[in-house]
Coordinates of C-alpha atoms in Angstrom, one line a residue:
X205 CA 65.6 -104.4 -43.8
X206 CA 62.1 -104.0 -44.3
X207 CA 59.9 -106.6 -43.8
X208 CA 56.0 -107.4 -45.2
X209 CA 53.9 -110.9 -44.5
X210 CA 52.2 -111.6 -47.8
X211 CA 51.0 -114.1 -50.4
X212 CA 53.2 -113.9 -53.1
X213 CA 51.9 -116.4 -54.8
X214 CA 47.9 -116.8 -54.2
X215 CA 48.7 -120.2 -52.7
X216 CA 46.6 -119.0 -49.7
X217 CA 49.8 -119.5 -47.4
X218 CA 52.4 -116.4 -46.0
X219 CA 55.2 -115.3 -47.7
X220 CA 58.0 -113.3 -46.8
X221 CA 58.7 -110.2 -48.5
X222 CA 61.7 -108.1 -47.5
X223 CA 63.2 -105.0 -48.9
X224 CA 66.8 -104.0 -48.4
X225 CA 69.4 -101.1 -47.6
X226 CA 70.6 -101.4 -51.1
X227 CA 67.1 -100.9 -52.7
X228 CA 66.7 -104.8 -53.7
X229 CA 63.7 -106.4 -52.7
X230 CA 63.8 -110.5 -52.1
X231 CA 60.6 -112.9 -51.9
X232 CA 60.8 -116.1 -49.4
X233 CA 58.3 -117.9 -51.0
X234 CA 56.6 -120.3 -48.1
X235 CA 56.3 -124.3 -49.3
X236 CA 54.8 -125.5 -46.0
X237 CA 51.4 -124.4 -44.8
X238 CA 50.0 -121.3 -42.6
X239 CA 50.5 -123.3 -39.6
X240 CA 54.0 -124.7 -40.5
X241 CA 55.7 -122.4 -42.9
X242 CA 59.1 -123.6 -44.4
X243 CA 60.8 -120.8 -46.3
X244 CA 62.9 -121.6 -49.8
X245 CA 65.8 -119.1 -50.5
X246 CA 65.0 -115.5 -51.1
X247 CA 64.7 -114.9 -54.9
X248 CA 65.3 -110.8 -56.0
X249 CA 62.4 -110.0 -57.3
X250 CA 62.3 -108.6 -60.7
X251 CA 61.0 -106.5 -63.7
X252 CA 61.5 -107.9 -67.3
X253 CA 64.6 -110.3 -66.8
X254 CA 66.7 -107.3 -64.1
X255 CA 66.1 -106.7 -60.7
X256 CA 64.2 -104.3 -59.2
X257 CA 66.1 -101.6 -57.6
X258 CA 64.8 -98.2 -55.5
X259 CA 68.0 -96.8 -54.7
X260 CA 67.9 -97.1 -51.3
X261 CA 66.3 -98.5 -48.6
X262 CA 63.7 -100.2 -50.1
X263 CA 60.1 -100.5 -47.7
X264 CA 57.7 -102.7 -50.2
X265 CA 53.9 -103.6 -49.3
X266 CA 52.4 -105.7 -52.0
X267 CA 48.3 -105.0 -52.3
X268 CA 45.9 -104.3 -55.1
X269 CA 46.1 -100.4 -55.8
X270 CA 44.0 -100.6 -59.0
X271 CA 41.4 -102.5 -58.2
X272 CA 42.3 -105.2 -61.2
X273 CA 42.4 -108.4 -58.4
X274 CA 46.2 -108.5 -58.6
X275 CA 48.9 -107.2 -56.0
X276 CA 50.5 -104.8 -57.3
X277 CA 54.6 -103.5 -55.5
X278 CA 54.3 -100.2 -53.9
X279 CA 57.9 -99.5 -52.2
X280 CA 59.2 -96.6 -50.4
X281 CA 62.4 -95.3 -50.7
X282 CA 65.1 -93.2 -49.3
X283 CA 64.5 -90.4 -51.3
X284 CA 61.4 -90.5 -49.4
X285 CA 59.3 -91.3 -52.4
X286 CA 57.1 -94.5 -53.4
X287 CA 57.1 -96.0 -56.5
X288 CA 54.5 -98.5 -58.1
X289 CA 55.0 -101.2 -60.0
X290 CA 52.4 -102.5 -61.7
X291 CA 51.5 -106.4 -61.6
X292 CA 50.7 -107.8 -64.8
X293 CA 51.1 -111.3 -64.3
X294 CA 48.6 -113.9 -64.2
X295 CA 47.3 -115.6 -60.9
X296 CA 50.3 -117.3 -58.6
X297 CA 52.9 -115.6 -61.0
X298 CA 53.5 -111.6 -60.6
X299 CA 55.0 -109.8 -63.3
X300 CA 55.6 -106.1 -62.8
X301 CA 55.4 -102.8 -65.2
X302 CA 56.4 -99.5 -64.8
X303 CA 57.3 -97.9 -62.1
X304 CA 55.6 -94.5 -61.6
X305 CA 55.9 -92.5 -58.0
X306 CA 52.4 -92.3 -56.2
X307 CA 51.6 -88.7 -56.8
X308 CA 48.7 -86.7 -55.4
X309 CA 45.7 -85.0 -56.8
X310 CA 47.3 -82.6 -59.6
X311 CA 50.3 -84.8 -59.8
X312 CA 52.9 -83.6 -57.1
X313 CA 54.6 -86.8 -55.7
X314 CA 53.6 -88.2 -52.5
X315 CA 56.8 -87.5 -49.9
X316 CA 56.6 -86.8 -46.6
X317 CA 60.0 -87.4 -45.9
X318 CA 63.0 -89.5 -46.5
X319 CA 63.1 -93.1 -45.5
X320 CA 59.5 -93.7 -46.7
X321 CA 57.1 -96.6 -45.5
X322 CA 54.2 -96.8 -46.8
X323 CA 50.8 -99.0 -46.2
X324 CA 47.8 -99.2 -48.3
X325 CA 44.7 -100.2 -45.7
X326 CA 41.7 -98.9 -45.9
X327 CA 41.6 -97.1 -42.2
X328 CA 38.7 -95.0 -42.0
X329 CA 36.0 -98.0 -43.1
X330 CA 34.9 -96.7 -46.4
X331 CA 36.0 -99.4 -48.4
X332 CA 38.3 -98.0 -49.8
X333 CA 42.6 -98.3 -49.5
X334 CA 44.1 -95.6 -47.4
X335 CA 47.8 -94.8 -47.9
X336 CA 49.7 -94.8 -44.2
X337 CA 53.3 -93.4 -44.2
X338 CA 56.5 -94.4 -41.8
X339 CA 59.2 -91.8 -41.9
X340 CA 62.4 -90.8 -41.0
X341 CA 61.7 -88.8 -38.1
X342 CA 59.0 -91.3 -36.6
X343 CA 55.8 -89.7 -37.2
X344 CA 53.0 -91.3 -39.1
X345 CA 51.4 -89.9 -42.0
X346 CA 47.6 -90.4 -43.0
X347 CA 46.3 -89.9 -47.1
X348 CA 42.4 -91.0 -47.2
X349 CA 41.7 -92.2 -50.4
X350 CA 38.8 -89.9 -52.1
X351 CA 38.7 -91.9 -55.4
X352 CA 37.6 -95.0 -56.1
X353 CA 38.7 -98.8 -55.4
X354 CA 40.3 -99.0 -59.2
X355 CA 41.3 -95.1 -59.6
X356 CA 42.5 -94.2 -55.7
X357 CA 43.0 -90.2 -55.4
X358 CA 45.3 -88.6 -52.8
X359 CA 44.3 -85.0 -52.2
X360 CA 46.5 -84.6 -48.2
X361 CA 49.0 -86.0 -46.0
X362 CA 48.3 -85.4 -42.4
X363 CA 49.6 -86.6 -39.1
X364 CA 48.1 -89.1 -37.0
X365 CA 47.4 -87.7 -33.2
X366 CA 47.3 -88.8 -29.9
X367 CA 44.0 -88.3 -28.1
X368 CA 45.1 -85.3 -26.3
X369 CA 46.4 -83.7 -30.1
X370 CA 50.2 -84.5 -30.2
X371 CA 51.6 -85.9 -32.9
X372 CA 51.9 -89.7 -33.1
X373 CA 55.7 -90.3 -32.9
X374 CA 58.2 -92.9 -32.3
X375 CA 59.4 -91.3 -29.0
X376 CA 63.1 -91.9 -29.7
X377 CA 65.6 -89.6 -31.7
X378 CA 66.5 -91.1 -35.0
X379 CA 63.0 -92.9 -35.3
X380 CA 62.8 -94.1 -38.5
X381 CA 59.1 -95.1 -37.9
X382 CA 58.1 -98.6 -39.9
X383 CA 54.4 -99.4 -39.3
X384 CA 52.0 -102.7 -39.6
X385 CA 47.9 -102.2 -39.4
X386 CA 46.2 -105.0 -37.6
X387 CA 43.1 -105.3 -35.0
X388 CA 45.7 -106.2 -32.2
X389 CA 43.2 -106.3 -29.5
X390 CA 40.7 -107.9 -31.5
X391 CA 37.7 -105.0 -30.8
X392 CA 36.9 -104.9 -34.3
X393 CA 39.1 -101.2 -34.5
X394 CA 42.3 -101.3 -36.7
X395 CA 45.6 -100.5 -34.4
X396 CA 49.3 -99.9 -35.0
X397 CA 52.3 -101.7 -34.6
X398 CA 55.1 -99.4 -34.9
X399 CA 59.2 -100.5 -34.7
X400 CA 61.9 -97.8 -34.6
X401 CA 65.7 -97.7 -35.2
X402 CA 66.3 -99.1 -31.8
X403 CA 64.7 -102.2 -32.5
X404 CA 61.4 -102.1 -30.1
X405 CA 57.9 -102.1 -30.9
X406 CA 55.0 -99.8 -29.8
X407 CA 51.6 -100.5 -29.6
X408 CA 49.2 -97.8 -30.5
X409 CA 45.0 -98.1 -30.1
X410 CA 43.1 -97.2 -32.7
X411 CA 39.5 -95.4 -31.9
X412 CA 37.6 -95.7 -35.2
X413 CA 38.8 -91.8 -35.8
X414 CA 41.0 -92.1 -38.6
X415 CA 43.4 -88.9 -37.4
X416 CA 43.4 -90.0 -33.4
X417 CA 45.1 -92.6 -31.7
X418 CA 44.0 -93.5 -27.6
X419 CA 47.4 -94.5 -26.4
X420 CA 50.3 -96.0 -26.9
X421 CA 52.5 -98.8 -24.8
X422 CA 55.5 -100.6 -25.4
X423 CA 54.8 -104.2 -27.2
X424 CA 56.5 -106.5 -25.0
X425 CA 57.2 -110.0 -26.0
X426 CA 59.5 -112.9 -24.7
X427 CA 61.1 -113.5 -27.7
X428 CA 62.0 -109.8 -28.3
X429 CA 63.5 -109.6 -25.1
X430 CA 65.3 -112.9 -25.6
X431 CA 66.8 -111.0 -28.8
X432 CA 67.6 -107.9 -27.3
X433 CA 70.3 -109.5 -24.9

């Protein structure tokens, strides 16, 4: 499964959004507080009464691609593509068109390879949402957006580096990278949090380059370790 923190419903609180093997995707909406969450039973979300189904493998982020104020579904797939589905709900309630596939400029699909993850977030500091890509081979794929907040334009998928010009990679066969953006060490510099098939996480420092990454470390945490026995 595939899983994204988000606030489904504009409530100001987390939610739980979670994509599965068989290409459903399930919202746990959160009826406690930020501080306290209490999670209701998943609910499959859906488009116009049926539920919304990828394939396989679904990988959803839910963020505002067209600049409207309202999340829209962006879900990667096994196929290694990503669809959007457009939200045209009102405020607290998400309703969803389409979907398309996220193509780039001159309208070739965006696919960098099967098992696709992606992330909007805008990673270079232009103000603008950047597209970052999981994979099935554990690299990490990096689209700058050279549009516009409300028309975002893809032009090239490129690999994210190590300092010292290697690829960025999950170091374990059968990767399956699946990423999350945050400032982990709080020095105002977006970093990575990458999982694999194997269950760990790794830590990778961001350096305000958008193609380089200074170094990575496995995340260790008590209650991961707990798990892992």
């Amino acid at each position: 499964m595939y899983i994204s923190v988000v606030d489904w419903d504009d409530d100001g609180d987390h939610d739980l959004l979670i994509g599965d093997a068989s290409g459903y995707i399930h919202v746990y909406l959160n009826k406690g507080s930020r501080r306290r969450p209490v999670l209701q039973e998943g609910l499959v979300v859906t488009r116009g009464g049926r539920p919304i189904n990828v394939g396989s493998r679904a990988a959803p982020d839910f963020v505002d691609l067209n600049g409207d104020g309202r999340k829209d579904l962006v879900v990667g797939n096994m196929d290694g593509f990503i669809m959007v589905y457009t939200n045209v709900g009102v405020e607290g309630r998400p309703a969803f068109s389409g979907p398309y596939k996220l193509s780039l400029k001159g309208g070739s699909p965006i696919n960098v390879g099967t098992r696709s993850a992606p992330r909007l977030f805008d990673w270079d500091g232009d103000g603008l949402k950047d597209l970052l890509i999981g994979e099935v081979r554990g690299y990490v794929y990096f689209i700058k957006n050279t549009g516009t907040e409300d028309k975002p334009l893809f032009i090239k998928a490129e690999r994210l580096r190590l300092e010292d010009g290697r690829p960025l990679k999950y170091p374990l066969k059968g990767a399956r990278s699946r990423l999350a953006v945050t400032d982990w060490d709080d020095d105002g510099v977006p970093d990575l949090i990458v999982g694999g098939m194997d269950g760990r996480l790794m830590f990778y420092k961001g350096t305000g380059r958008p193609l380089k990454i200074k170094r990575w470390r496995w995340l260790k945490m008590r209650f991961l370790e707990r798990f892992r026995e």
